mmCIF file of C-alpha atoms in Angstrom:
data_model
loop_
_atom_site.group_PDB
_atom_site.id
_atom_site.type_symbol
_atom_site.label_atom_id
_atom_site.label_comp_id
_atom_site.label_asym_id
_atom_site.label_seq_id
_atom_site.Cartn_x
_atom_site.Cartn_y
_atom_site.Cartn_z
ATOM 1 C CA MET A 364 -13.410 -29.482 -25.315
ATOM 2 C CA SER A 365 -13.006 -33.270 -25.294
ATOM 3 C CA LEU A 366 -13.949 -35.177 -22.142
ATOM 4 C CA THR A 367 -13.861 -38.825 -21.132
ATOM 5 C CA ALA A 368 -16.686 -40.418 -19.162
ATOM 6 C CA LEU A 369 -17.425 -43.600 -17.217
ATOM 7 C CA VAL A 370 -20.947 -44.876 -16.503
ATOM 8 C CA VAL A 371 -21.585 -46.839 -13.294
ATOM 9 C CA ASP A 372 -25.003 -48.379 -12.594
ATOM 10 C CA ASP A 373 -26.109 -51.848 -11.529
ATOM 11 C CA GLU A 374 -29.094 -51.682 -13.904
ATOM 12 C CA PRO A 375 -28.059 -52.482 -17.513
ATOM 13 C CA ILE A 376 -30.986 -50.574 -19.015
ATOM 14 C CA ALA A 377 -30.031 -47.432 -17.109
ATOM 15 C CA ARG A 378 -26.382 -47.775 -18.146
ATOM 16 C CA ARG A 379 -27.262 -48.170 -21.803
ATOM 17 C CA ALA A 380 -29.555 -45.138 -21.702
ATOM 18 C CA ILE A 381 -26.772 -42.921 -20.349
ATOM 19 C CA VAL A 382 -24.191 -44.331 -22.765
ATOM 20 C CA ARG A 383 -26.480 -43.680 -25.748
ATOM 21 C CA LEU A 384 -26.970 -40.065 -24.702
ATOM 22 C CA LEU A 385 -23.241 -39.573 -24.181
ATOM 23 C CA ASP A 386 -22.405 -41.177 -27.528
ATOM 24 C CA ALA A 387 -24.576 -38.557 -29.213
ATOM 25 C CA ASP A 388 -22.253 -35.820 -27.929
ATOM 26 C CA THR A 389 -19.144 -35.408 -30.086
ATOM 27 C CA GLU A 390 -17.246 -33.850 -27.166
ATOM 28 C CA ILE A 391 -17.601 -36.947 -24.979
ATOM 29 C CA GLU A 392 -15.686 -40.212 -25.219
ATOM 30 C CA VAL A 393 -17.216 -43.040 -23.184
ATOM 31 C CA LEU A 394 -14.369 -45.088 -21.725
ATOM 32 C CA GLY A 395 -16.644 -47.849 -20.511
ATOM 33 C CA GLU A 396 -19.447 -48.886 -18.203
ATOM 34 C CA CYS A 397 -19.496 -50.730 -14.882
ATOM 35 C CA GLY A 398 -22.294 -52.708 -13.265
ATOM 36 C CA ASP A 399 -21.026 -52.629 -9.688
ATOM 37 C CA GLY A 400 -18.929 -50.609 -7.294
ATOM 38 C CA GLY A 401 -15.892 -52.879 -7.314
ATOM 39 C CA SER A 402 -15.357 -52.694 -11.058
ATOM 40 C CA ALA A 403 -16.033 -48.945 -10.914
ATOM 41 C CA VAL A 404 -13.180 -48.415 -8.455
ATOM 42 C CA GLU A 405 -10.842 -50.399 -10.701
ATOM 43 C CA ALA A 406 -11.919 -48.517 -13.840
ATOM 44 C CA ILE A 407 -11.568 -45.095 -12.218
ATOM 45 C CA ARG A 408 -8.087 -45.932 -10.965
ATOM 46 C CA ASN A 409 -6.927 -47.400 -14.269
ATOM 47 C CA GLN A 410 -8.619 -45.082 -16.767
ATOM 48 C CA SER A 411 -8.862 -41.745 -14.894
ATOM 49 C CA PRO A 412 -12.047 -40.460 -16.575
ATOM 50 C CA ASP A 413 -12.887 -36.760 -16.459
ATOM 51 C CA LEU A 414 -16.513 -37.432 -15.559
ATOM 52 C CA VAL A 415 -18.312 -40.293 -13.795
ATOM 53 C CA PHE A 416 -22.043 -40.985 -13.826
ATOM 54 C CA LEU A 417 -22.375 -42.863 -10.538
ATOM 55 C CA ASP A 418 -25.421 -44.746 -9.249
ATOM 56 C CA ILE A 419 -25.740 -43.926 -5.559
ATOM 57 C CA GLN A 420 -27.694 -47.013 -4.474
ATOM 58 C CA MET A 421 -26.005 -50.243 -5.568
ATOM 59 C CA PRO A 422 -25.836 -53.560 -3.718
ATOM 60 C CA ALA A 423 -22.593 -54.664 -2.072
ATOM 61 C CA MET A 424 -20.755 -51.396 -2.761
ATOM 62 C CA THR A 425 -22.740 -48.167 -2.983
ATOM 63 C CA GLY A 426 -21.783 -45.034 -4.858
ATOM 64 C CA LEU A 427 -20.642 -43.525 -1.568
ATOM 65 C CA ASP A 428 -18.414 -46.544 -0.981
ATOM 66 C CA VAL A 429 -16.857 -46.002 -4.414
ATOM 67 C CA ILE A 430 -16.027 -42.396 -3.524
ATOM 68 C CA ALA A 431 -14.600 -43.484 -0.178
ATOM 69 C CA ALA A 432 -12.444 -46.150 -1.869
ATOM 70 C CA ILE A 433 -11.052 -43.729 -4.453
ATOM 71 C CA GLY A 434 -10.811 -40.805 -2.069
ATOM 72 C CA ALA A 435 -12.923 -37.716 -2.629
ATOM 73 C CA GLN A 436 -9.866 -35.602 -3.439
ATOM 74 C CA ARG A 437 -8.907 -37.989 -6.256
ATOM 75 C CA MET A 438 -12.445 -38.600 -7.489
ATOM 76 C CA PRO A 439 -13.300 -37.312 -10.990
ATOM 77 C CA ALA A 440 -16.172 -34.886 -11.441
ATOM 78 C CA THR A 441 -19.237 -36.911 -10.492
ATOM 79 C CA VAL A 442 -22.897 -36.883 -11.457
ATOM 80 C CA PHE A 443 -24.950 -38.914 -9.000
ATOM 81 C CA VAL A 444 -27.676 -41.115 -10.477
ATOM 82 C CA THR A 445 -30.470 -42.425 -8.269
ATOM 83 C CA ALA A 446 -33.861 -44.076 -8.529
ATOM 84 C CA TYR A 447 -34.758 -42.712 -5.103
ATOM 85 C CA GLU A 448 -35.649 -39.054 -5.181
ATOM 86 C CA GLN A 449 -36.198 -39.068 -1.436
ATOM 87 C CA TYR A 450 -32.630 -40.227 -0.803
ATOM 88 C CA ALA A 451 -30.533 -37.184 0.110
ATOM 89 C CA VAL A 452 -31.601 -35.096 -2.871
ATOM 90 C CA ARG A 453 -31.025 -31.963 -0.817
ATOM 91 C CA ALA A 454 -27.394 -32.911 -0.374
ATOM 92 C CA PHE A 455 -27.075 -33.481 -4.116
ATOM 93 C CA GLU A 456 -28.585 -30.093 -4.879
ATOM 94 C CA ALA A 457 -26.302 -28.329 -2.445
ATOM 95 C CA ASN A 458 -23.001 -30.023 -3.172
ATOM 96 C CA ALA A 459 -22.791 -32.446 -6.093
ATOM 97 C CA VAL A 460 -21.721 -31.615 -9.632
ATOM 98 C CA ASP A 461 -25.315 -32.589 -10.434
ATOM 99 C CA TYR A 462 -27.739 -35.475 -10.000
ATOM 100 C CA LEU A 463 -30.199 -37.413 -12.149
ATOM 101 C CA VAL A 464 -33.329 -39.124 -10.839
ATOM 102 C CA LYS A 465 -34.328 -42.175 -12.882
ATOM 103 C CA PRO A 466 -36.225 -42.122 -15.143
ATOM 104 C CA PHE A 467 -34.931 -38.818 -16.514
ATOM 105 C CA SER A 468 -35.743 -36.980 -19.723
ATOM 106 C CA ARG A 469 -33.362 -36.229 -22.571
ATOM 107 C CA GLU A 470 -33.683 -32.541 -21.717
ATOM 108 C CA ARG A 471 -32.773 -33.098 -18.061
ATOM 109 C CA PHE A 472 -29.743 -35.133 -19.093
ATOM 110 C CA ALA A 473 -28.609 -32.412 -21.499
ATOM 111 C CA THR A 474 -28.829 -29.834 -18.715
ATOM 112 C CA THR A 475 -26.806 -32.057 -16.393
ATOM 113 C CA LEU A 476 -24.132 -32.708 -19.000
ATOM 114 C CA GLN A 477 -23.792 -29.008 -19.760
ATOM 115 C CA ARG A 478 -23.360 -28.241 -16.064
ATOM 116 C CA ALA A 479 -20.651 -30.876 -15.813
ATOM 117 C CA LYS A 480 -18.852 -29.473 -18.852
ATOM 118 C CA SER A 481 -18.996 -25.949 -17.474
ATOM 119 C CA ARG A 482 -17.538 -26.944 -14.134
ATOM 120 C CA LEU A 483 -14.813 -29.034 -15.715
ATOM 121 C CA SER A 484 -13.826 -26.307 -18.156
ATOM 122 C CA ALA A 485 -13.644 -23.832 -15.296
ATOM 123 C CA ALA A 486 -11.423 -26.268 -13.357
ATOM 124 C CA GLY A 487 -13.493 -25.326 -10.353
ATOM 125 C CA ASP A 488 -14.272 -26.885 -7.038
ATOM 126 C CA ALA A 489 -15.559 -30.319 -8.079
ATOM 127 C CA GLN A 490 -13.396 -32.100 -5.518
ATOM 128 C CA ALA A 491 -14.523 -29.847 -2.683
ATOM 129 C CA ARG A 492 -18.139 -30.375 -3.704
ATOM 130 C CA ILE A 493 -17.706 -34.153 -3.653
ATOM 131 C CA LEU A 494 -16.170 -33.948 -0.181
ATOM 132 C CA GLN A 495 -19.105 -31.876 1.033
ATOM 133 C CA ALA A 496 -21.617 -34.195 -0.641
ATOM 134 C CA LEU A 497 -19.997 -37.261 0.896
ATOM 135 C CA GLU A 498 -20.113 -35.735 4.360
ATOM 136 C CA SER A 499 -23.701 -34.548 3.937
ATOM 137 C CA LEU A 500 -24.849 -37.950 2.730
ATOM 138 C CA ARG A 501 -23.087 -39.804 5.533
ATOM 139 C CA GLN A 502 -24.732 -37.527 8.082
ATOM 140 C CA ARG A 503 -28.122 -38.412 6.573
ATOM 141 C CA ASP A 504 -27.278 -42.095 6.272
ATOM 142 C CA GLU A 505 -29.686 -43.290 8.957
ATOM 143 C CA TYR A 506 -31.590 -46.442 8.079
ATOM 144 C CA LEU A 507 -34.819 -47.801 9.493
ATOM 145 C CA GLU A 508 -34.729 -50.269 12.367
ATOM 146 C CA ARG A 509 -38.530 -50.480 12.655
ATOM 147 C CA ILE A 510 -41.400 -49.815 10.259
ATOM 148 C CA ALA A 511 -44.802 -48.577 11.395
ATOM 149 C CA VAL A 512 -47.704 -50.381 9.702
ATOM 150 C CA ARG A 513 -51.432 -50.004 10.222
ATOM 151 C CA VAL A 514 -53.432 -53.096 11.202
ATOM 152 C CA ASP A 515 -57.157 -52.367 11.406
ATOM 153 C CA GLU A 516 -57.357 -49.377 13.745
ATOM 154 C CA HIS A 517 -53.962 -49.933 15.309
ATOM 155 C CA VAL A 518 -50.392 -49.124 14.378
ATOM 156 C CA ILE A 519 -47.779 -51.771 15.064
ATOM 157 C CA PHE A 520 -44.025 -51.593 14.672
ATOM 158 C CA VAL A 521 -42.211 -54.245 12.668
ATOM 159 C CA ALA A 522 -38.491 -54.749 13.264
ATOM 160 C CA VAL A 523 -36.667 -54.757 9.941
ATOM 161 C CA ASP A 524 -34.775 -57.887 11.023
ATOM 162 C CA ASP A 525 -38.140 -59.712 11.078
ATOM 163 C CA ILE A 526 -38.799 -58.880 7.426
ATOM 164 C CA VAL A 527 -38.241 -61.829 5.085
ATOM 165 C CA TRP A 528 -38.854 -59.996 1.829
ATOM 166 C CA ILE A 529 -40.719 -57.047 0.352
ATOM 167 C CA LYS A 530 -42.882 -57.037 -2.766
ATOM 168 C CA ALA A 531 -43.734 -53.963 -4.824
ATOM 169 C CA ASN A 532 -47.407 -53.494 -5.674
ATOM 170 C CA ARG A 533 -47.931 -50.210 -7.553
ATOM 171 C CA ASN A 534 -47.950 -47.455 -4.904
ATOM 172 C CA THR A 535 -47.852 -49.858 -1.971
ATOM 173 C CA VAL A 536 -45.534 -52.590 -0.765
ATOM 174 C CA GLN A 537 -46.240 -55.930 0.854
ATOM 175 C CA ILE A 538 -43.961 -56.644 3.799
ATOM 176 C CA HIS A 539 -43.622 -60.404 4.162
ATOM 177 C CA LEU A 540 -42.777 -61.710 7.616
ATOM 178 C CA ALA A 541 -42.338 -65.367 8.515
ATOM 179 C CA ASP A 542 -46.032 -65.896 9.291
ATOM 180 C CA ARG A 543 -47.941 -62.881 7.985
ATOM 181 C CA VAL A 544 -47.994 -60.074 5.453
ATOM 182 C CA HIS A 545 -48.479 -56.350 6.055
ATOM 183 C CA GLU A 546 -49.302 -53.749 3.440
ATOM 184 C CA LEU A 547 -47.643 -50.353 3.605
ATOM 185 C CA ARG A 548 -48.803 -47.360 1.593
ATOM 186 C CA GLU A 549 -45.392 -46.398 0.246
ATOM 187 C CA THR A 550 -43.555 -47.002 -3.000
ATOM 188 C CA MET A 551 -40.785 -49.560 -3.218
ATOM 189 C CA ALA A 552 -38.298 -46.852 -4.195
ATOM 190 C CA ALA A 553 -39.118 -44.724 -1.162
ATOM 191 C CA LEU A 554 -38.889 -47.635 1.265
ATOM 192 C CA ALA A 555 -35.713 -49.048 -0.297
ATOM 193 C CA ALA A 556 -34.002 -45.687 0.148
ATOM 194 C CA ARG A 557 -34.523 -45.982 3.915
ATOM 195 C CA LEU A 558 -33.304 -49.579 4.253
ATOM 196 C CA ASP A 559 -29.667 -50.434 4.881
ATOM 197 C CA PRO A 560 -28.292 -51.718 1.521
ATOM 198 C CA ARG A 561 -25.919 -53.975 3.458
ATOM 199 C CA ARG A 562 -28.924 -55.806 4.920
ATOM 200 C CA PHE A 563 -31.464 -55.648 2.105
ATOM 201 C CA ALA A 564 -30.842 -56.405 -1.557
ATOM 202 C CA ARG A 565 -32.982 -56.254 -4.668
ATOM 203 C CA VAL A 566 -33.294 -59.631 -6.387
ATOM 204 C CA HIS A 567 -35.801 -58.472 -8.965
ATOM 205 C CA ARG A 568 -37.413 -55.238 -10.066
ATOM 206 C CA SER A 569 -40.348 -55.881 -7.733
ATOM 207 C CA ALA A 570 -38.673 -57.767 -4.879
ATOM 208 C CA ILE A 571 -36.202 -56.945 -2.107
ATOM 209 C CA VAL A 572 -34.968 -59.586 0.327
ATOM 210 C CA ASN A 573 -33.464 -59.555 3.789
ATOM 211 C CA VAL A 574 -29.994 -60.969 3.104
ATOM 212 C CA GLN A 575 -29.886 -62.715 6.475
ATOM 213 C CA ARG A 576 -33.103 -64.606 5.684
ATOM 214 C CA VAL A 577 -31.856 -66.178 2.437
ATOM 215 C CA ARG A 578 -31.421 -69.948 2.763
ATOM 216 C CA THR A 579 -30.330 -71.067 -0.713
ATOM 217 C CA ILE A 580 -29.865 -69.818 -4.276
ATOM 218 C CA HIS A 581 -30.307 -72.276 -7.150
ATOM 219 C CA PRO A 582 -29.746 -71.802 -10.895
ATOM 220 C CA TRP A 583 -32.893 -71.705 -12.977
ATOM 221 C CA PHE A 584 -32.603 -70.923 -16.706
ATOM 222 C CA ASN A 585 -31.342 -68.137 -18.978
ATOM 223 C CA GLY A 586 -29.027 -66.997 -16.200
ATOM 224 C CA HIS A 587 -31.846 -66.516 -13.697
ATOM 225 C CA HIS A 588 -31.829 -68.049 -10.217
ATOM 226 C CA VAL A 589 -34.365 -69.073 -7.586
ATOM 227 C CA VAL A 590 -33.911 -67.708 -4.073
ATOM 228 C CA THR A 591 -35.369 -69.737 -1.207
ATOM 229 C CA MET A 592 -36.025 -67.773 1.962
ATOM 230 C CA ASP A 593 -35.869 -69.223 5.467
ATOM 231 C CA ASN A 594 -39.681 -69.417 5.606
ATOM 232 C CA GLY A 595 -39.738 -71.600 2.479
ATOM 233 C CA GLN A 596 -40.911 -68.928 0.043
ATOM 234 C CA GLN A 597 -39.185 -68.906 -3.332
ATOM 235 C CA LEU A 598 -38.436 -65.827 -5.416
ATOM 236 C CA ARG A 599 -36.977 -65.368 -8.870
ATOM 237 C CA MET A 600 -33.632 -63.572 -9.003
ATOM 238 C CA SER A 601 -32.733 -61.567 -12.085
ATOM 239 C CA ARG A 602 -29.480 -62.603 -13.727
ATOM 240 C CA TYR A 603 -28.332 -58.986 -13.440
ATOM 241 C CA GLN A 604 -28.718 -59.073 -9.651
ATOM 242 C CA HIS A 605 -27.093 -62.442 -8.993
ATOM 243 C CA GLU A 606 -23.419 -61.437 -9.080
ATOM 244 C CA ALA A 607 -23.955 -58.251 -7.079
ATOM 245 C CA PHE A 608 -25.988 -60.177 -4.512
ATOM 246 C CA LEU A 609 -23.215 -62.730 -3.994
ATOM 247 C CA ARG A 610 -20.697 -59.927 -3.490
ATOM 248 C CA LEU A 611 -22.979 -58.366 -0.892
ATOM 249 C CA VAL A 612 -23.251 -61.632 1.035
ATOM 250 C CA GLY A 613 -19.491 -62.133 0.787
ATOM 251 C CA SER A 614 -18.749 -58.657 2.118
ATOM 252 C CA ARG A 615 -21.044 -59.252 5.101
ATOM 253 C CA ARG A 616 -19.177 -62.446 5.981
ATOM 254 C CA GLU A 617 -15.853 -60.626 5.845
ATOM 255 C CA ASP A 618 -17.230 -57.995 8.226
#
């Protein structure tokens, strides 16, 4: 059986890892890779792959938005890829063709690929499963409006709109407000999964910003940029995040 595949992920390292594993399988032809939802929609429409490895949490246009744009009934068999195990994994287990949590092992990938092959060869209910997964995920798509943080012996609630940016620090995060910083005992991945991706965007592996609090973005060097927040703090933006970030800001203005 010969199958065609498309890899969609906003992280280049993750895309390359999946492509390398697919290239090692003589039954799979990789049609291409996409770094954002918009190009994924175009590639799926133009190339009609049999199988799509789709990152669920991308800036500007999420994996769910890609499915909605294509239409679940016309969507190829889909393997969801996510860095956030807490983000609707139950829905993936119940309904998706399969899912991968980054970082994943070679053995886990092989199991996922075999499941996808089996379902495609059986010409089964992949479309129905995607429809169910989409509905399940949308029902669970409730994002935080406030975050509870401990200050001394008290717990205070921080409105997410008051957050300027968030910094990862091992198994905790630092929540930067305009005039103070709170520490939360939670991983960046877990917190990011509960923040609205239309309001918060990753600018670097260890930094997420409130899109509404960004004042300016200036070129730096080697394709990197410097983001200045409305409280004057400056953050480095990865060159891989710059284009996706601008699309996110543009889509908010259109809304």
